[in-house]
Coordinates of C-alpha atoms in Angstrom, one line a residue:
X1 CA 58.2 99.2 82.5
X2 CA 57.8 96.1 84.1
X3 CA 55.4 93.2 82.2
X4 CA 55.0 90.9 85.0
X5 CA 56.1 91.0 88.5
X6 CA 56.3 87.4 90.4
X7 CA 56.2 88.1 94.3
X8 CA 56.8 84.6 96.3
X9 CA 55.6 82.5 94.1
X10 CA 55.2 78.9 95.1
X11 CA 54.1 75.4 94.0
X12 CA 53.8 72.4 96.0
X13 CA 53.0 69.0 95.0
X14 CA 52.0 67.0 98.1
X15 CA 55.9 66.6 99.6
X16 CA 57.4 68.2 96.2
X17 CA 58.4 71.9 96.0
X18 CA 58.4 72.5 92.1
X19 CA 58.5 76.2 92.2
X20 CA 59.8 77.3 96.0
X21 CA 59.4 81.7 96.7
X22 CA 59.9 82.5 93.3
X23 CA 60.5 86.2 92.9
X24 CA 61.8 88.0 89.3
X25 CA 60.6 91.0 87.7
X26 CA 60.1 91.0 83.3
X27 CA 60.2 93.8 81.5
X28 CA 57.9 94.8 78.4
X29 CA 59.2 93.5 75.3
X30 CA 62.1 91.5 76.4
X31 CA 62.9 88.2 76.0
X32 CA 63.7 86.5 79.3
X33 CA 65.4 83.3 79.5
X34 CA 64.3 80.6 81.8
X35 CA 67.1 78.2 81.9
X36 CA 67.4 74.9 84.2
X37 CA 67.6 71.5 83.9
X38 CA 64.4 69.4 83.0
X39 CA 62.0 69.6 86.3
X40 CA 63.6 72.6 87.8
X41 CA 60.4 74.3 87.5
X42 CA 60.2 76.5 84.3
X43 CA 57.1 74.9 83.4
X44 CA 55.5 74.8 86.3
X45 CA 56.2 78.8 86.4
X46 CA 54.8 79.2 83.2
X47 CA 51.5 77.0 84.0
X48 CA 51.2 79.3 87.1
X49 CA 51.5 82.3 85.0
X50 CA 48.8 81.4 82.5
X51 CA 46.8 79.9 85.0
X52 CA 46.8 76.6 83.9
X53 CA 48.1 75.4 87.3
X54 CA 46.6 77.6 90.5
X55 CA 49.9 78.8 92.7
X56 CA 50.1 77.6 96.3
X57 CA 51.3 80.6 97.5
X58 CA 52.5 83.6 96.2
X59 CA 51.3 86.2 93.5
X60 CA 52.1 87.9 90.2
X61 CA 51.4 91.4 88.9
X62 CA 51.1 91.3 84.9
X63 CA 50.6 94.8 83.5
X64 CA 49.1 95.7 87.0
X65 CA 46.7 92.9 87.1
X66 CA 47.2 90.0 89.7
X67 CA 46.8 86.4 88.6
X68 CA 45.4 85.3 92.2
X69 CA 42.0 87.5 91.3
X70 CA 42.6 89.2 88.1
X71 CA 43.0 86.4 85.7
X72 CA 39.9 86.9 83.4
X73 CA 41.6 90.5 83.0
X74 CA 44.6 88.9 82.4
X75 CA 44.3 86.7 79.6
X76 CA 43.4 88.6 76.6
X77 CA 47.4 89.9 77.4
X78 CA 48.5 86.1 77.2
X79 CA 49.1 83.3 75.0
X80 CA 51.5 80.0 75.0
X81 CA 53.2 77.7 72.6
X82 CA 53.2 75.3 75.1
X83 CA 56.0 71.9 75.0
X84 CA 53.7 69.2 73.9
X85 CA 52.4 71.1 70.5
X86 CA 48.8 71.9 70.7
X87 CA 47.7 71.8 67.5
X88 CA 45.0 69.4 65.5
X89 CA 46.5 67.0 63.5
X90 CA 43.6 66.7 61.2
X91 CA 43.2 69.8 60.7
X92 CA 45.2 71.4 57.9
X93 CA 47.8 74.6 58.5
X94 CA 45.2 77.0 57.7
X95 CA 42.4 75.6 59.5
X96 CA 44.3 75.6 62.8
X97 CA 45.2 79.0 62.7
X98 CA 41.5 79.9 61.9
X99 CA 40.4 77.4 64.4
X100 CA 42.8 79.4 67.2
X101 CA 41.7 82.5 66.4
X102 CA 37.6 81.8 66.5
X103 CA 38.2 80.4 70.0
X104 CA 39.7 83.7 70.8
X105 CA 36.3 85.2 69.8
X106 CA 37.9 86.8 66.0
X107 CA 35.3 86.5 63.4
X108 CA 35.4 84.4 60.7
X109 CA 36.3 86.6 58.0
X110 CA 39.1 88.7 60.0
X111 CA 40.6 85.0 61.4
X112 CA 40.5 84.3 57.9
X113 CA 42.7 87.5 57.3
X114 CA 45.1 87.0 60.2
X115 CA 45.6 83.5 59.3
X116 CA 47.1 84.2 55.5
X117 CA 49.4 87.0 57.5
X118 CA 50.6 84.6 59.9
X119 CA 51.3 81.9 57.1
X120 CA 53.6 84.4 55.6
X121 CA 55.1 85.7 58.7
X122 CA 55.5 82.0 59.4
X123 CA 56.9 81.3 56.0
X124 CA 53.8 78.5 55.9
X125 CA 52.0 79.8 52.8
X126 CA 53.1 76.3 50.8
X127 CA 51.8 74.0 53.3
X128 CA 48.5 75.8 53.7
X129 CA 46.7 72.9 52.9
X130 CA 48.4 70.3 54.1
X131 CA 47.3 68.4 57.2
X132 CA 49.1 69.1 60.5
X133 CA 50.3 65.9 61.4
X134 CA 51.8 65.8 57.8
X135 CA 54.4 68.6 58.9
X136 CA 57.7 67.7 59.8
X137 CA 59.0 68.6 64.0
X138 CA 60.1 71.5 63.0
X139 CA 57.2 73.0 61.2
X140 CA 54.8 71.8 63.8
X141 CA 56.9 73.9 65.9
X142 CA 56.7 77.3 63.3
X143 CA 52.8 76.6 63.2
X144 CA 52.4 76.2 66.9
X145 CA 54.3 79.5 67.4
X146 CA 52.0 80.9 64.8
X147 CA 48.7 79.8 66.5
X148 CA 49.9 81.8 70.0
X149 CA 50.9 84.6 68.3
X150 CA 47.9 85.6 65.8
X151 CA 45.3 86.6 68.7
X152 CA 47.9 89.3 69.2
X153 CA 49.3 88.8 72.6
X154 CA 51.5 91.2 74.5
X155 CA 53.2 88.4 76.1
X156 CA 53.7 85.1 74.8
X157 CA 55.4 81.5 76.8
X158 CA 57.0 79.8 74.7
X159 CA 57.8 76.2 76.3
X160 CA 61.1 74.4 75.3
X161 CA 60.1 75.4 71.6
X162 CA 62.7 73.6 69.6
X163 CA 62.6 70.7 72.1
X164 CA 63.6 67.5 69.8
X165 CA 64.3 69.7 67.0
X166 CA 67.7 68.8 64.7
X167 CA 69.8 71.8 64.2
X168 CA 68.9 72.9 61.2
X169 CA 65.1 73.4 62.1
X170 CA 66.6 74.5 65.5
X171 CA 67.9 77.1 63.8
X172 CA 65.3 78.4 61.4
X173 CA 63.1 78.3 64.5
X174 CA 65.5 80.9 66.4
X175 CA 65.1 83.3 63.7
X176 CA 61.5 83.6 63.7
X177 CA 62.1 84.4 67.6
X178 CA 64.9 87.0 67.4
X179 CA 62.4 88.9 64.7
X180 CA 59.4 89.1 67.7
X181 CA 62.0 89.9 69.6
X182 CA 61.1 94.0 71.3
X183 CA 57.7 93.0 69.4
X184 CA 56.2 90.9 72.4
X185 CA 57.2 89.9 75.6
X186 CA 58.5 86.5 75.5
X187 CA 59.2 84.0 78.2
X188 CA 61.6 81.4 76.9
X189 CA 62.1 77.5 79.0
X190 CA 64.4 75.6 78.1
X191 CA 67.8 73.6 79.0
X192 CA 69.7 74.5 76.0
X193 CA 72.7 76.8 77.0
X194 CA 73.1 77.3 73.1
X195 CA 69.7 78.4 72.7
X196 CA 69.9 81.1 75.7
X197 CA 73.1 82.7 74.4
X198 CA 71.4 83.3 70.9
X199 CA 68.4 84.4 72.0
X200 CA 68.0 85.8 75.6
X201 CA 68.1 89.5 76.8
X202 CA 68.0 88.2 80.2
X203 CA 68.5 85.1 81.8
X204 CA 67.2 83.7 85.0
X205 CA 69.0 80.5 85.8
X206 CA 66.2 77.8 88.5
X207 CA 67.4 74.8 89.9
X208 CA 65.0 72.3 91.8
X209 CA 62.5 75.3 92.4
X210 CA 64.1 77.9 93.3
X211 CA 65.4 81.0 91.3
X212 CA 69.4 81.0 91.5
X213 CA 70.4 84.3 89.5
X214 CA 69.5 86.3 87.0
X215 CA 70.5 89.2 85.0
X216 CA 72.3 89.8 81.2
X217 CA 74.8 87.6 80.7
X218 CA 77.2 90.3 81.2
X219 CA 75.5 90.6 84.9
X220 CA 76.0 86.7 85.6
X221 CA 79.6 87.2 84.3
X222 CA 80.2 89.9 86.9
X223 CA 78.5 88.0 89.6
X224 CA 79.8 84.9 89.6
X225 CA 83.8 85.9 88.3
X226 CA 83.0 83.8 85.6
X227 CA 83.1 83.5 81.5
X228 CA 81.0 81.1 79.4
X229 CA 77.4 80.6 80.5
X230 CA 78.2 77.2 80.6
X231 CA 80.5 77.4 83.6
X232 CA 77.9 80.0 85.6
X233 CA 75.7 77.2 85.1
X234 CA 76.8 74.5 86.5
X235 CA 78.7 76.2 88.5
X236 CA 75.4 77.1 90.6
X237 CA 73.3 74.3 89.8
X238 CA 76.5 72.2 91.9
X239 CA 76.0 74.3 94.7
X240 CA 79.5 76.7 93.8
X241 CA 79.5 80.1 95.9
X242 CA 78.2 82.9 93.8
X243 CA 81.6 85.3 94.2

């Protein structure tokens, strides 16, 4: 079953094509990889997608709902850890997930609840009182992934999330991904070829707004006659025929 469905979609910026006809289908509980360099247009798709940023042109079906005229329909499905961390730095670990899930309309006493489970999903019990901006990079990034996961959504964005990160919390940060992974359906940005190969189902490689290929990495292998993601990359983001 198909989660969302993009058909054509576009974004223009006065003379700038960001996103240019962008058609992919995503299926329900996968995690699809969005791979390109920076401003080929992964965010923009996402922004589109959670209406953030209206399309130009274009549409996209997400569990049968379009985004053009359906969007209040649409969002209880959606939620985003987006690149720059939302999260209030004076606000401790605890508060912010309760803050998060009060905005989604929870009540007090069952944000409460789904805050502590999140903590220990999160492995953020300890720091339950300490102030946000008092986390290191890599915790910001756990708690942010946290606060767009604990209204529940069936699909979530997540934004170049270990963007900045050092390995190690690069790392610890993949693992709480692979464990949503079939959970939710996640739509994963970033450049990292690493990243991709460790996490991705599926990968759909975009290059100055426009969709260049995707498939399983086994599919882009076939496709292209080539081995490492690395080379199927820059092989078509320098304009190489796809064999």
């Amino acid at each position: 079953m198909h989660a969302i469905t993009i058909e054509n979609l576009s974004k223009k910026y006065n003379d700038r094509i960001a996103v240019d006809r962008l058609s992919l289908t995503i299926n329900k509980g996968e995690l699809l990889a969005f791979l390109g360099f920076n401003g080929a247009g992964k965010t923009t798709t996402i922004k589109m997608l959670s209406s953030l940023v209206t399309p130009t042109s274009g549409d996209a079906v997400i569990f049968g709902k379009r985004i053009t005229n359906e969007m209040d329909e649409i969002k209880p499905y959606l939620n985003i850890s987006p690149q720059e961390t939302a999260i209030a730095p004076n606000l401790t670990v605890f508060e912010n997930l309760i803050f998060i899930a009060e905005v989604y309309g929870m009540k007090s006493i069952n944000a409460k609840s789904k805050a502590i489970d999140m903590m220990t999903k999160f492995d953020l019990t300890d720091r339950k009182n300490d102030k946000a901006k008092k986390l290191s990079g890599g915790l910001k990034r756990r708690l942010s992934l946290a606060m767009a996961l604990i209204t529940e959504p069936k699909i979530v964005f997540l934004d170049e999330p270990t963007l900045g990160l050092d390995v190690r919390a690069r790392r610890d940060l993949w693992k709480v991904i692979k464990e949503l992974k079939g959970e939710v359906t996640i739509i994963l940005t970033t450049h990292y070829l690493e990243e991709v190969n460790a996490l991705a189902d599926r990968i759909a490689i975009i290059d100055k707004g426009k969709l260049l290929v995707n498939g399983t990495l086994i599919e882009l292998q076939e496709k292209t006659g080539l081995n490492s993601l690395e080379d199927i990359f820059l092989s078509l983001t320098e304009g190489d025929i796809v064999k």
